[in-house]
């Protein structure tokens, strides 16, 4: 029994140090919050420099994990990896090109305006809204944990 506890402790310590300081690990991905308020495209470029993208969200559990982690950061909302090209009639997609299989738009959905081409998550409720890519917000990157392994 003592061996099992020591083994679990060592493994937990190793796993928790995979991601950069200030980020968190969820299902083999490191989620890195950045409190710098920038436009959507600059946020995505910063995430690419980490080796990832703005966070894609594929289920309610992942959405909840991000929402919970966001409580430690200032601001009312932050960029996530959802975008669309309304003038080209392209539907919503993730910047990492993974499947568009989950949404959590607020109680009234998003305002379907051609200028609202990017999505952000509200810190208070964890739901999403759309706004223009020129708004400046903090953001969260999603980077596969193997980018940081030794």
JSON list of N, CA and C in Angstrom, two decimals, residues 58-86:
[
{"chain": "A", "resi": 58, "resn": "UNK", "atom": "N", "xyz": [-14.01, 20.70, -26.84]},
{"chain": "A", "resi": 58, "resn": "UNK", "atom": "CA", "xyz": [-14.76, 19.63, -27.50]},
{"chain": "A", "resi": 58, "resn": "UNK", "atom": "C", "xyz": [-15.83, 18.96, -26.65]},
{"chain": "A", "resi": 59, "resn": "UNK", "atom": "N", "xyz": [-15.98, 19.38, -25.41]},
{"chain": "A", "resi": 59, "resn": "UNK", "atom": "CA", "xyz": [-17.05, 18.82, -24.59]},
{"chain": "A", "resi": 59, "resn": "UNK", "atom": "C", "xyz": [-17.26, 19.68, -23.35]},
{"chain": "A", "resi": 60, "resn": "UNK", "atom": "N", "xyz": [-18.32, 19.40, -22.63]},
{"chain": "A", "resi": 60, "resn": "UNK", "atom": "CA", "xyz": [-18.66, 20.20, -21.45]},
{"chain": "A", "resi": 60, "resn": "UNK", "atom": "C", "xyz": [-17.62, 20.07, -20.35]},
{"chain": "A", "resi": 61, "resn": "UNK", "atom": "N", "xyz": [-16.94, 18.94, -20.26]},
{"chain": "A", "resi": 61, "resn": "UNK", "atom": "CA", "xyz": [-15.92, 18.76, -19.23]},
{"chain": "A", "resi": 61, "resn": "UNK", "atom": "C", "xyz": [-14.73, 19.68, -19.49]},
{"chain": "A", "resi": 62, "resn": "UNK", "atom": "N", "xyz": [-14.30, 19.73, -20.74]},
{"chain": "A", "resi": 62, "resn": "UNK", "atom": "CA", "xyz": [-13.18, 20.61, -21.10]},
{"chain": "A", "resi": 62, "resn": "UNK", "atom": "C", "xyz": [-13.58, 22.07, -20.90]},
{"chain": "A", "resi": 63, "resn": "UNK", "atom": "N", "xyz": [-14.81, 22.41, -21.29]},
{"chain": "A", "resi": 63, "resn": "UNK", "atom": "CA", "xyz": [-15.31, 23.77, -21.09]},
{"chain": "A", "resi": 63, "resn": "UNK", "atom": "C", "xyz": [-15.30, 24.13, -19.61]},
{"chain": "A", "resi": 64, "resn": "UNK", "atom": "N", "xyz": [-15.75, 23.20, -18.78]},
{"chain": "A", "resi": 64, "resn": "UNK", "atom": "CA", "xyz": [-15.80, 23.42, -17.34]},
{"chain": "A", "resi": 64, "resn": "UNK", "atom": "C", "xyz": [-14.40, 23.57, -16.74]},
{"chain": "A", "resi": 65, "resn": "UNK", "atom": "N", "xyz": [-13.45, 22.77, -17.23]},
{"chain": "A", "resi": 65, "resn": "UNK", "atom": "CA", "xyz": [-12.08, 22.87, -16.74]},
{"chain": "A", "resi": 65, "resn": "UNK", "atom": "C", "xyz": [-11.49, 24.24, -17.04]},
{"chain": "A", "resi": 66, "resn": "UNK", "atom": "N", "xyz": [-11.72, 24.73, -18.26]},
{"chain": "A", "resi": 66, "resn": "UNK", "atom": "CA", "xyz": [-11.24, 26.07, -18.62]},
{"chain": "A", "resi": 66, "resn": "UNK", "atom": "C", "xyz": [-11.93, 27.15, -17.80]},
{"chain": "A", "resi": 67, "resn": "UNK", "atom": "N", "xyz": [-13.23, 27.02, -17.65]},
{"chain": "A", "resi": 67, "resn": "UNK", "atom": "CA", "xyz": [-13.98, 27.99, -16.86]},
{"chain": "A", "resi": 67, "resn": "UNK", "atom": "C", "xyz": [-13.46, 28.03, -15.43]},
{"chain": "A", "resi": 68, "resn": "UNK", "atom": "N", "xyz": [-13.26, 26.88, -14.82]},
{"chain": "A", "resi": 68, "resn": "UNK", "atom": "CA", "xyz": [-12.74, 26.83, -13.44]},
{"chain": "A", "resi": 68, "resn": "UNK", "atom": "C", "xyz": [-11.36, 27.46, -13.34]},
{"chain": "A", "resi": 69, "resn": "UNK", "atom": "N", "xyz": [-10.48, 27.12, -14.27]},
{"chain": "A", "resi": 69, "resn": "UNK", "atom": "CA", "xyz": [-9.12, 27.66, -14.24]},
{"chain": "A", "resi": 69, "resn": "UNK", "atom": "C", "xyz": [-9.11, 29.17, -14.46]},
{"chain": "A", "resi": 70, "resn": "UNK", "atom": "N", "xyz": [-10.07, 29.68, -15.21]},
{"chain": "A", "resi": 70, "resn": "UNK", "atom": "CA", "xyz": [-10.11, 31.12, -15.51]},
{"chain": "A", "resi": 70, "resn": "UNK", "atom": "C", "xyz": [-10.42, 31.96, -14.28]},
{"chain": "A", "resi": 71, "resn": "UNK", "atom": "N", "xyz": [-10.92, 31.34, -13.22]},
{"chain": "A", "resi": 71, "resn": "UNK", "atom": "CA", "xyz": [-11.26, 32.09, -12.01]},
{"chain": "A", "resi": 71, "resn": "UNK", "atom": "C", "xyz": [-10.02, 32.68, -11.35]},
{"chain": "A", "resi": 72, "resn": "UNK", "atom": "N", "xyz": [-8.84, 32.17, -11.69]},
{"chain": "A", "resi": 72, "resn": "UNK", "atom": "CA", "xyz": [-7.59, 32.68, -11.13]},
{"chain": "A", "resi": 72, "resn": "UNK", "atom": "C", "xyz": [-7.03, 33.87, -11.90]},
{"chain": "A", "resi": 73, "resn": "UNK", "atom": "N", "xyz": [-7.70, 34.27, -12.96]},
{"chain": "A", "resi": 73, "resn": "UNK", "atom": "CA", "xyz": [-7.18, 35.33, -13.81]},
{"chain": "A", "resi": 73, "resn": "UNK", "atom": "C", "xyz": [-8.12, 36.52, -13.82]},
{"chain": "A", "resi": 74, "resn": "UNK", "atom": "N", "xyz": [-7.56, 37.68, -14.10]},
{"chain": "A", "resi": 74, "resn": "UNK", "atom": "CA", "xyz": [-8.38, 38.88, -14.15]},
{"chain": "A", "resi": 74, "resn": "UNK", "atom": "C", "xyz": [-9.04, 39.01, -15.52]},
{"chain": "A", "resi": 75, "resn": "UNK", "atom": "N", "xyz": [-9.99, 39.87, -15.61]},
{"chain": "A", "resi": 75, "resn": "UNK", "atom": "CA", "xyz": [-10.69, 40.08, -16.86]},
{"chain": "A", "resi": 75, "resn": "UNK", "atom": "C", "xyz": [-12.07, 39.45, -16.82]},
{"chain": "A", "resi": 76, "resn": "UNK", "atom": "N", "xyz": [-12.91, 39.87, -17.74]},
{"chain": "A", "resi": 76, "resn": "UNK", "atom": "CA", "xyz": [-14.28, 39.35, -17.78]},
{"chain": "A", "resi": 76, "resn": "UNK", "atom": "C", "xyz": [-14.44, 38.23, -18.80]},
{"chain": "A", "resi": 77, "resn": "UNK", "atom": "N", "xyz": [-13.56, 38.18, -19.79]},
{"chain": "A", "resi": 77, "resn": "UNK", "atom": "CA", "xyz": [-13.62, 37.11, -20.79]},
{"chain": "A", "resi": 77, "resn": "UNK", "atom": "C", "xyz": [-12.24, 36.95, -21.42]},
{"chain": "A", "resi": 78, "resn": "UNK", "atom": "N", "xyz": [-12.08, 35.87, -22.19]},
{"chain": "A", "resi": 78, "resn": "UNK", "atom": "CA", "xyz": [-10.81, 35.60, -22.85]},
{"chain": "A", "resi": 78, "resn": "UNK", "atom": "C", "xyz": [-11.07, 34.88, -24.17]},
{"chain": "A", "resi": 79, "resn": "UNK", "atom": "N", "xyz": [-10.15, 35.09, -25.12]},
{"chain": "A", "resi": 79, "resn": "UNK", "atom": "CA", "xyz": [-10.27, 34.45, -26.43]},
{"chain": "A", "resi": 79, "resn": "UNK", "atom": "C", "xyz": [-10.14, 32.94, -26.30]},
{"chain": "A", "resi": 80, "resn": "UNK", "atom": "N", "xyz": [-10.96, 32.23, -27.08]},
{"chain": "A", "resi": 80, "resn": "UNK", "atom": "CA", "xyz": [-10.81, 30.80, -27.32]},
{"chain": "A", "resi": 80, "resn": "UNK", "atom": "C", "xyz": [-10.61, 30.62, -28.83]},
{"chain": "A", "resi": 81, "resn": "UNK", "atom": "N", "xyz": [-10.37, 29.41, -29.28]},
{"chain": "A", "resi": 81, "resn": "UNK", "atom": "CA", "xyz": [-9.97, 29.19, -30.67]},
{"chain": "A", "resi": 81, "resn": "UNK", "atom": "C", "xyz": [-11.05, 29.10, -31.71]},
{"chain": "A", "resi": 82, "resn": "UNK", "atom": "N", "xyz": [-12.25, 29.59, -31.42]},
{"chain": "A", "resi": 82, "resn": "UNK", "atom": "CA", "xyz": [-13.34, 29.53, -32.40]},
{"chain": "A", "resi": 82, "resn": "UNK", "atom": "C", "xyz": [-13.34, 30.77, -33.29]},
{"chain": "A", "resi": 83, "resn": "UNK", "atom": "N", "xyz": [-13.52, 30.55, -34.58]},
{"chain": "A", "resi": 83, "resn": "UNK", "atom": "CA", "xyz": [-13.58, 31.67, -35.53]},
{"chain": "A", "resi": 83, "resn": "UNK", "atom": "C", "xyz": [-14.46, 31.28, -36.71]},
{"chain": "A", "resi": 84, "resn": "UNK", "atom": "N", "xyz": [-14.83, 32.28, -37.47]},
{"chain": "A", "resi": 84, "resn": "UNK", "atom": "CA", "xyz": [-15.58, 32.05, -38.71]},
{"chain": "A", "resi": 84, "resn": "UNK", "atom": "C", "xyz": [-15.24, 33.15, -39.70]},
{"chain": "A", "resi": 85, "resn": "UNK", "atom": "N", "xyz": [-15.61, 32.93, -40.94]},
{"chain": "A", "resi": 85, "resn": "UNK", "atom": "CA", "xyz": [-15.40, 33.91, -42.00]},
{"chain": "A", "resi": 85, "resn": "UNK", "atom": "C", "xyz": [-16.76, 34.24, -42.60]},
{"chain": "A", "resi": 86, "resn": "UNK", "atom": "N", "xyz": [-17.51, 35.13, -41.96]},
{"chain": "A", "resi": 86, "resn": "UNK", "atom": "CA", "xyz": [-18.90, 35.36, -42.37]},
{"chain": "A", "resi": 86, "resn": "UNK", "atom": "C", "xyz": [-19.06, 35.88, -43.79]}
]
